[in-house]
Tab-separated table of C-alpha atoms and ligand atoms in Angstrom:
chain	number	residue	atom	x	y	z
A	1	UNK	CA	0.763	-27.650	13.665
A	2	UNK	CA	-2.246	-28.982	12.076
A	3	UNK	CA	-5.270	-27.927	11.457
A	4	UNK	CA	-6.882	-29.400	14.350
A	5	UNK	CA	-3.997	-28.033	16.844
A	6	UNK	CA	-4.657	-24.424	15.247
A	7	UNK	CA	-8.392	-24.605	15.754
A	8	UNK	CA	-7.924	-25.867	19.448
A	9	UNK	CA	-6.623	-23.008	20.213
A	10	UNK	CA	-9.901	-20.911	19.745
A	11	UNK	CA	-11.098	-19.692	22.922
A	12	UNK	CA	-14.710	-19.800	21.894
A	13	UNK	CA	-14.495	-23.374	20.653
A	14	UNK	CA	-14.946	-24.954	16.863
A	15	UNK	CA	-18.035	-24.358	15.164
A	16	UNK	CA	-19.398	-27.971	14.059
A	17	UNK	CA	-20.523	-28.979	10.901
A	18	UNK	CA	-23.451	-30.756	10.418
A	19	UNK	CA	-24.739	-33.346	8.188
A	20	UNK	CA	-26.974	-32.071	5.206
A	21	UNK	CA	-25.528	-28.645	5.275
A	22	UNK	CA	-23.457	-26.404	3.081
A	23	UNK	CA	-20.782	-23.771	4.229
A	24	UNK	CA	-19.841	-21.027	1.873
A	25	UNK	CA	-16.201	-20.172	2.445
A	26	UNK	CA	-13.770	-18.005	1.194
A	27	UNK	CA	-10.206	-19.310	0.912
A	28	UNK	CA	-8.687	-16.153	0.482
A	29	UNK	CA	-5.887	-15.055	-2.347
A	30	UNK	CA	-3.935	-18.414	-2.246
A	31	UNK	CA	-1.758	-18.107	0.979
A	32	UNK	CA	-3.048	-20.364	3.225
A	33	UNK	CA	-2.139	-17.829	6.167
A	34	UNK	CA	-5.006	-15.890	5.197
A	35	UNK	CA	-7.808	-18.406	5.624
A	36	UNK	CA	-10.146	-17.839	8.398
A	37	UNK	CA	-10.532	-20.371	11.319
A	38	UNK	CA	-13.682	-21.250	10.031
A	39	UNK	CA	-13.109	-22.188	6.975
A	40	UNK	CA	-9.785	-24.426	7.877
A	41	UNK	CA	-13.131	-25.586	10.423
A	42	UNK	CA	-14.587	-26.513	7.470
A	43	UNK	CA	-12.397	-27.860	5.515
A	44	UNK	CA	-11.565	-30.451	8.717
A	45	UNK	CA	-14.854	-31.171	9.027
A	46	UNK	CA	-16.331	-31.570	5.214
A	47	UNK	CA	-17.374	-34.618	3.844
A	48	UNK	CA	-16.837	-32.776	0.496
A	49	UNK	CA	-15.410	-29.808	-0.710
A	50	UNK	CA	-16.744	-28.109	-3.720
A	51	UNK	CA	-14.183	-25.574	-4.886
A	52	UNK	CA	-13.720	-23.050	-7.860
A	53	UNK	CA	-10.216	-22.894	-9.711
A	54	UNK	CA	-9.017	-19.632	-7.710
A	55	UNK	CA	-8.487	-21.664	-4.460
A	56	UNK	CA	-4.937	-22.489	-3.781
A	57	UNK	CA	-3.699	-26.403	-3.612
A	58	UNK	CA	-1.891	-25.318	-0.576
A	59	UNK	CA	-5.669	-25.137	0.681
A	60	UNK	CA	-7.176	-27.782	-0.766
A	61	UNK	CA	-4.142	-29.553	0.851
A	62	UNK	CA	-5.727	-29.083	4.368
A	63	UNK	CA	-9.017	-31.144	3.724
A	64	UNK	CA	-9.570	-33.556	6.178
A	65	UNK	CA	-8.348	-36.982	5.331
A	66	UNK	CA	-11.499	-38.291	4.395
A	67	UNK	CA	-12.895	-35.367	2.344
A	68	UNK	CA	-13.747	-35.503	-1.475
A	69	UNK	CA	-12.168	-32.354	-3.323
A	70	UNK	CA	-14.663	-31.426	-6.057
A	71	UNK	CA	-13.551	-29.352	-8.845
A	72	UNK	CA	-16.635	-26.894	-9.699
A	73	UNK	CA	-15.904	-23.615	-11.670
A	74	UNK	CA	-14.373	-22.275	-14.586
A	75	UNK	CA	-10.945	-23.211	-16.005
A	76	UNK	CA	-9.123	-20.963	-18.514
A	77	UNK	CA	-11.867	-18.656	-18.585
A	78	UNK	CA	-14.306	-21.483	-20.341
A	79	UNK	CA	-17.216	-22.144	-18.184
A	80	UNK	CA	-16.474	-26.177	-17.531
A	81	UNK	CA	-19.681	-26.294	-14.869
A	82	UNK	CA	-22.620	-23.876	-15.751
A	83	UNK	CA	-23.690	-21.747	-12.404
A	84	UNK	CA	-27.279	-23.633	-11.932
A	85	UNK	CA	-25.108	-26.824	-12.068
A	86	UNK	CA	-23.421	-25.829	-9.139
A	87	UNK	CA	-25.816	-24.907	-7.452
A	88	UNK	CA	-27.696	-27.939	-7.577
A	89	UNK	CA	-24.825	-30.360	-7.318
A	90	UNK	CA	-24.221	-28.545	-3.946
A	91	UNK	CA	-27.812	-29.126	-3.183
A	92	UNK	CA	-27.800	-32.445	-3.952
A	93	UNK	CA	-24.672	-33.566	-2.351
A	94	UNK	CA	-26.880	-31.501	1.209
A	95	UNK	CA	-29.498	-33.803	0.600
A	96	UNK	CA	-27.769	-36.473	0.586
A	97	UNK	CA	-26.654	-36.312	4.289
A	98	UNK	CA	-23.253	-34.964	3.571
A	99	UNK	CA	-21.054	-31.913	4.739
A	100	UNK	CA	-20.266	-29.296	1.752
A	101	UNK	CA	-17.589	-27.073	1.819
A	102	UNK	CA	-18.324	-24.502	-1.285
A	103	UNK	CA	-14.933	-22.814	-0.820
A	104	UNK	CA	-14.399	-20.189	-3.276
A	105	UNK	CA	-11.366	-18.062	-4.039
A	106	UNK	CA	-11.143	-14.933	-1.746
A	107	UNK	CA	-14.607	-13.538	-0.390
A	108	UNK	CA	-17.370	-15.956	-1.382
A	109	UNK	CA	-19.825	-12.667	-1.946
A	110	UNK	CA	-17.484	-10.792	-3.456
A	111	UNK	CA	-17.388	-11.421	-7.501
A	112	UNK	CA	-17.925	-15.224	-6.757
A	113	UNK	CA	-21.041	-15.416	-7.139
A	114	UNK	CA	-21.921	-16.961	-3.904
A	115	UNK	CA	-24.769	-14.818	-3.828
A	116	UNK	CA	-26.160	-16.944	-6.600
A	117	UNK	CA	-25.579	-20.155	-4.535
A	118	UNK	CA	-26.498	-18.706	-1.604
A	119	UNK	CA	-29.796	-17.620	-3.086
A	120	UNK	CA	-30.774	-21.156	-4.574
A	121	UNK	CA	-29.764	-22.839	-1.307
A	122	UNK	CA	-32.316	-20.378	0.564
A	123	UNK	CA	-34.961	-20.805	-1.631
A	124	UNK	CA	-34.740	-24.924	-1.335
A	125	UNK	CA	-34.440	-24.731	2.342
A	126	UNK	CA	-31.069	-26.301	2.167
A	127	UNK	CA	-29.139	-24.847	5.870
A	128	UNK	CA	-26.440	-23.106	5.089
A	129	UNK	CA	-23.423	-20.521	6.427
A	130	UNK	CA	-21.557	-18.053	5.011
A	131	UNK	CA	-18.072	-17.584	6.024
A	132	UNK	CA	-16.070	-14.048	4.876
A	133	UNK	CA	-12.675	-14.636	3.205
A	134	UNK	CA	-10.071	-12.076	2.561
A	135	UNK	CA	-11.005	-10.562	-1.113
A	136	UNK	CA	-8.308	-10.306	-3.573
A	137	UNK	CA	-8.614	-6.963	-3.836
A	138	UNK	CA	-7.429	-6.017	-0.628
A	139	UNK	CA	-4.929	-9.072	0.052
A	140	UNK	CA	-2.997	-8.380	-3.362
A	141	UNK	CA	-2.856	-4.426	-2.492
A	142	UNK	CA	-1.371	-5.479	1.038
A	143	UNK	CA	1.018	-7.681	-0.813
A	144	UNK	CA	2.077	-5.149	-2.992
A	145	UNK	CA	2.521	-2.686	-0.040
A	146	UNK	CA	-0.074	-0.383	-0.743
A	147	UNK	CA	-2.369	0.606	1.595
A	148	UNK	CA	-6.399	0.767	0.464
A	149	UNK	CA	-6.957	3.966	2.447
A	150	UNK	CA	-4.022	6.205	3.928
A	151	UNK	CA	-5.420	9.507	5.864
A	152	UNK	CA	-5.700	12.621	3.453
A	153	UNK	CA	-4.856	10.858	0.159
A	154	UNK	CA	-8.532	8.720	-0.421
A	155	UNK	CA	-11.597	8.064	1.757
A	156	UNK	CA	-13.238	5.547	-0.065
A	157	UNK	CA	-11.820	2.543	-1.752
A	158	UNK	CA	-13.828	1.695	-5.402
A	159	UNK	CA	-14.458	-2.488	-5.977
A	160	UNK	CA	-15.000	-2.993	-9.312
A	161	UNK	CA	-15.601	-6.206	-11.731
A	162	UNK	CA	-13.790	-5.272	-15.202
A	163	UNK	CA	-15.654	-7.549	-16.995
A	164	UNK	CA	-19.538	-8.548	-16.725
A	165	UNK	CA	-22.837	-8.702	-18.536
A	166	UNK	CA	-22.851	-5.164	-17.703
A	167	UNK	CA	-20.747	-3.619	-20.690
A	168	UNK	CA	-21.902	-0.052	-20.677
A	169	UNK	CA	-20.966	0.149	-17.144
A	170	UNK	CA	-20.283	4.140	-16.277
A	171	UNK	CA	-16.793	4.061	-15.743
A	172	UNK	CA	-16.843	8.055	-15.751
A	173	UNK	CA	-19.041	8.311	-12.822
A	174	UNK	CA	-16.543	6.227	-10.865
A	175	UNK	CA	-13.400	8.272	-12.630
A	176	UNK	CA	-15.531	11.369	-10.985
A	177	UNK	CA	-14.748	10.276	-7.149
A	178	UNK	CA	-10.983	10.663	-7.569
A	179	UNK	CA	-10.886	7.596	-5.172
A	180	UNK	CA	-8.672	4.466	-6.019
A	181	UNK	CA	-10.506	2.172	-8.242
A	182	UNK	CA	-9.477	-1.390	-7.443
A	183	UNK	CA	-10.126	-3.627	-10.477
A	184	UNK	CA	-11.106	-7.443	-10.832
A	185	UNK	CA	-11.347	-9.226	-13.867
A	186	UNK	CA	-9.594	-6.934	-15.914
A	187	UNK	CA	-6.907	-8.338	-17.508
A	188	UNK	CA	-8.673	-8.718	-20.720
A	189	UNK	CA	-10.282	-5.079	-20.640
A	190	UNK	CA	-7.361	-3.252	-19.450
A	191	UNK	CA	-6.711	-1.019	-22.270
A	192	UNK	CA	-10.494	-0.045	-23.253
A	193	UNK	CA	-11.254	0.559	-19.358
A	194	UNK	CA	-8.137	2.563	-18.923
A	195	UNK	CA	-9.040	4.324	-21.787
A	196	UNK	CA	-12.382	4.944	-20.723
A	197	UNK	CA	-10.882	6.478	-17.166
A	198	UNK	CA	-9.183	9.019	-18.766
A	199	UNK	CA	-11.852	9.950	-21.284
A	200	UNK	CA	-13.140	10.569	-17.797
A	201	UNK	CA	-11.037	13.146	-17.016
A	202	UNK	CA	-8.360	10.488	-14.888
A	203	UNK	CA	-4.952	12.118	-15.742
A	204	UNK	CA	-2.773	9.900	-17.562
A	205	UNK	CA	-0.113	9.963	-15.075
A	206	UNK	CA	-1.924	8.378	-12.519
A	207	UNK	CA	-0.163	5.817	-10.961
A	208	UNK	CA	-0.996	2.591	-11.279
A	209	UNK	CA	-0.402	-1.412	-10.843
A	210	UNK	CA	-1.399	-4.702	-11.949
A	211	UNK	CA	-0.659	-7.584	-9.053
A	212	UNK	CA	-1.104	-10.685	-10.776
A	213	UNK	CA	-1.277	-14.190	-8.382
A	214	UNK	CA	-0.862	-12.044	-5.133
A	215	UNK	CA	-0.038	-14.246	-1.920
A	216	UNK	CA	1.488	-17.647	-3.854
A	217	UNK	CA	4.699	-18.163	-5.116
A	218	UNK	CA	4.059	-16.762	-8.677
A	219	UNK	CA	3.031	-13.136	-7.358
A	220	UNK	CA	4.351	-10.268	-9.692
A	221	UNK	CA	3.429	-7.101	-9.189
A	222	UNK	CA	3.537	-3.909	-12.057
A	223	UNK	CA	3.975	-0.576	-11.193
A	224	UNK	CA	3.293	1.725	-13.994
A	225	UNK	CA	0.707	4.513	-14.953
A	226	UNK	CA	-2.808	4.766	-15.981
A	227	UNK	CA	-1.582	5.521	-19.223
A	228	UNK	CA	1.072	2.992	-19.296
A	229	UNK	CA	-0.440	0.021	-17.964
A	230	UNK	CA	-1.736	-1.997	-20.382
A	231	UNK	CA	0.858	-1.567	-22.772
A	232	UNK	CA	3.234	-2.426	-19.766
A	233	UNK	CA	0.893	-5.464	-18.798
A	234	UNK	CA	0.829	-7.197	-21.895
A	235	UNK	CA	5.071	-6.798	-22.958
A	236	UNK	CA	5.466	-8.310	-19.466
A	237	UNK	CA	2.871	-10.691	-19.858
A	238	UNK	CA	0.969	-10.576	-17.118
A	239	UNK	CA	-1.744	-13.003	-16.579
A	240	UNK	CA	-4.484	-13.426	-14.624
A	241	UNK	CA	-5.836	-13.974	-12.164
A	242	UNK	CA	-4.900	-10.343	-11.574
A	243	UNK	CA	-5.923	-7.282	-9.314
A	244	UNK	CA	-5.512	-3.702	-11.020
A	245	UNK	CA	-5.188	-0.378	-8.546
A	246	UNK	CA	-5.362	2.875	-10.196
A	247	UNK	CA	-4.667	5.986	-7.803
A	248	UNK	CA	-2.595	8.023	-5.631
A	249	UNK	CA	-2.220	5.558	-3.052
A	250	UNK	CA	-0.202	3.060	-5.745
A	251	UNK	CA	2.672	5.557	-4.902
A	252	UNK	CA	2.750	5.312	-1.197
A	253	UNK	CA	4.328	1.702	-2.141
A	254	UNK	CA	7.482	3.248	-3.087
A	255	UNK	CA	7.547	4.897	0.490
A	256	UNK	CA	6.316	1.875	1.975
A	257	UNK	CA	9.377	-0.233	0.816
A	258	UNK	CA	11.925	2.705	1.298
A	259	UNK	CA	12.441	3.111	-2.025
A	260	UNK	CA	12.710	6.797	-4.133
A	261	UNK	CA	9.102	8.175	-4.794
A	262	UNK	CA	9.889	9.246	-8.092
A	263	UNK	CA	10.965	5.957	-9.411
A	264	UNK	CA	7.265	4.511	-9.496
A	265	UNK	CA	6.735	7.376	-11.673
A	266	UNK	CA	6.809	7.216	-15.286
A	267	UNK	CA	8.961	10.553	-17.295
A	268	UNK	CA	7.075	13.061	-18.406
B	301	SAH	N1	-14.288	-13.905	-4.828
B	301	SAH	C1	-12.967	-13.497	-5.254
B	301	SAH	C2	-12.993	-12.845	-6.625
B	301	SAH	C3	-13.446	-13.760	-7.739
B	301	SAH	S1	-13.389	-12.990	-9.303
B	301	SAH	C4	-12.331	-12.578	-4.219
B	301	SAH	O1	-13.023	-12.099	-3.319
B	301	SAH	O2	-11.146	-12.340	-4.291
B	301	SAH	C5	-11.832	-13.538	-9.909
B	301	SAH	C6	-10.823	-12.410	-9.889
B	301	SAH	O3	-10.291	-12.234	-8.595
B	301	SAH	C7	-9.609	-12.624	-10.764
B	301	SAH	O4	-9.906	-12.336	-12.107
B	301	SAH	C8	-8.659	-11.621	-10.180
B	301	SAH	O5	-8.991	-10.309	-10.578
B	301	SAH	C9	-8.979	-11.731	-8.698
B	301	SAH	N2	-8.068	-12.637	-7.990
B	301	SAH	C10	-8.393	-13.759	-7.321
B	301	SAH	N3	-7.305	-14.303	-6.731
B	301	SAH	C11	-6.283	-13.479	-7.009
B	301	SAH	C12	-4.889	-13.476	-6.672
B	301	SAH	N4	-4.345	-14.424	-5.925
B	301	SAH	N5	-4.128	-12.452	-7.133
B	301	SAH	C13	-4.659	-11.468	-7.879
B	301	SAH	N6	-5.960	-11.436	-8.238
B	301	SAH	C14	-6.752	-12.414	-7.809
């Protein structure tokens, strides 16, 4: 089926991209099954398409024909395009007459700073759309058979970035909530914010996992405990991009899959 086939079946019809404006997409986790019909919209309709290094080739692959693919972002964690170059490239390329798709791993508002770009695109008048993608955070716990919420074990699901300008970040405050804290950007702070959890009063034992490339081929996904998890992480060498859970809910996997309950746990 391609992408036009898939979008003709939309009762209420293909939204249509104009020249001179900029969508802001997410591309979700990496499987292509999990884009929106908007954004494949987009991506049959763009002129160009500005994407960050998160978004899956198996994505990019479904660019019109015609479209440019742009690579705008940062690559092994070095910033290759500063954030006020982006935005203005996608201005410019607006101005220009063209169609810009500024597809962005996952949720574009969600740790992508989209905001940013949607902000600068406001304030120069440039017309623009946001379209939702499905955030890593919850498309890596569905991979990984956990479910964010489950009736009488959490009522609240915690976002959180594990690395940002913000270093003295109050970690204990969120520890206080008991709710499942679902981490981005952690691999590289794993063992100083786990740390800091359980200074908070987070028992050790909590279960916990590290889902590293959720929804492509290289998926992996650790399940270990609060305590446990970094030193787990690295001997196993996870990498990023990864999504961290920490809470009860890690063990309903186990259930989930049929397997023994007690073998997600760590011994005493
Ligand atoms: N806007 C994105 C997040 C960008 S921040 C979203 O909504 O998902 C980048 C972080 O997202 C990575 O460090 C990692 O924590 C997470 N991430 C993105 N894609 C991922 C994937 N396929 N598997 C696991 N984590 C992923």
């Amino acid at each position: 089926m391609t992408a036009w086939d898939a979008m003709a079946a939309r009762r209420a019809g293909v939204p249509v991209f104009a020249p001179g404006h900029v969508w802001l997409a997410g591309a979700g986790p990496g499987d292509p099954g999990l884009l929106t019909l908007d954004a494949l919209a987009g991506l049959a309709q763009a002129d160009v398409v500005v994407h960050d290094a998160l978004v899956d080739e198996r994505v990019l692959a479904l660019a019109g024909p015609l479209a440019r693919l742009e690579f705008a972002g940062k690559r092994g964690g070095k910033p290759s395009t500063t954030q006020a170059d982006i935005s203005q490239r996608l201005v410019a390329l607006a101005r220009a007459g063209k169609r810009v798709l500024r597809l962005k791993g996952g949720d574009p508002f969600v740790f992508g700073r989209g905001g940013e770009e949607a902000m600068t695109l406001a304030a120069v008048g440039v017309p623009f759309r946001v379209i939702p993608g499905v955030t890593a955070g919850l498309a890596a716990l569905a991979a990984a058979s956990i479910p964010a919420t489950l009736r009488g074990v959490n009522r609240a699901v915690i976002f959180a970035a594990g690395h940002g300008a913000d270093e003295d970040f109050d970690w204990t405050a969120l520890a206080r909530t008991g709710q499942p804290i679902v981490l981005y950007m952690v691999m590289h702070n794993l063992e100083r914010i786990a740390s800091a959890l359980m200074a908070a009063g987070l028992g050790a034992q909590t279960p916990a996992a590290v889902i590293a490339s959720a929804t492509t081929p290289k998926q992996r996904v650790l399940i270990s405990t609060l305590e446990k998890l970094a030193a787990d992480a690295r001997q196993q060498k996870f990498e990023p991009p990864a999504i961290v859970v920490i809470g009860e809910i890690v063990q309903m996997r186990a259930r989930l899959l049929g397997e023994d309950v007690s073998a997600a746990k760590e011994p005493p």
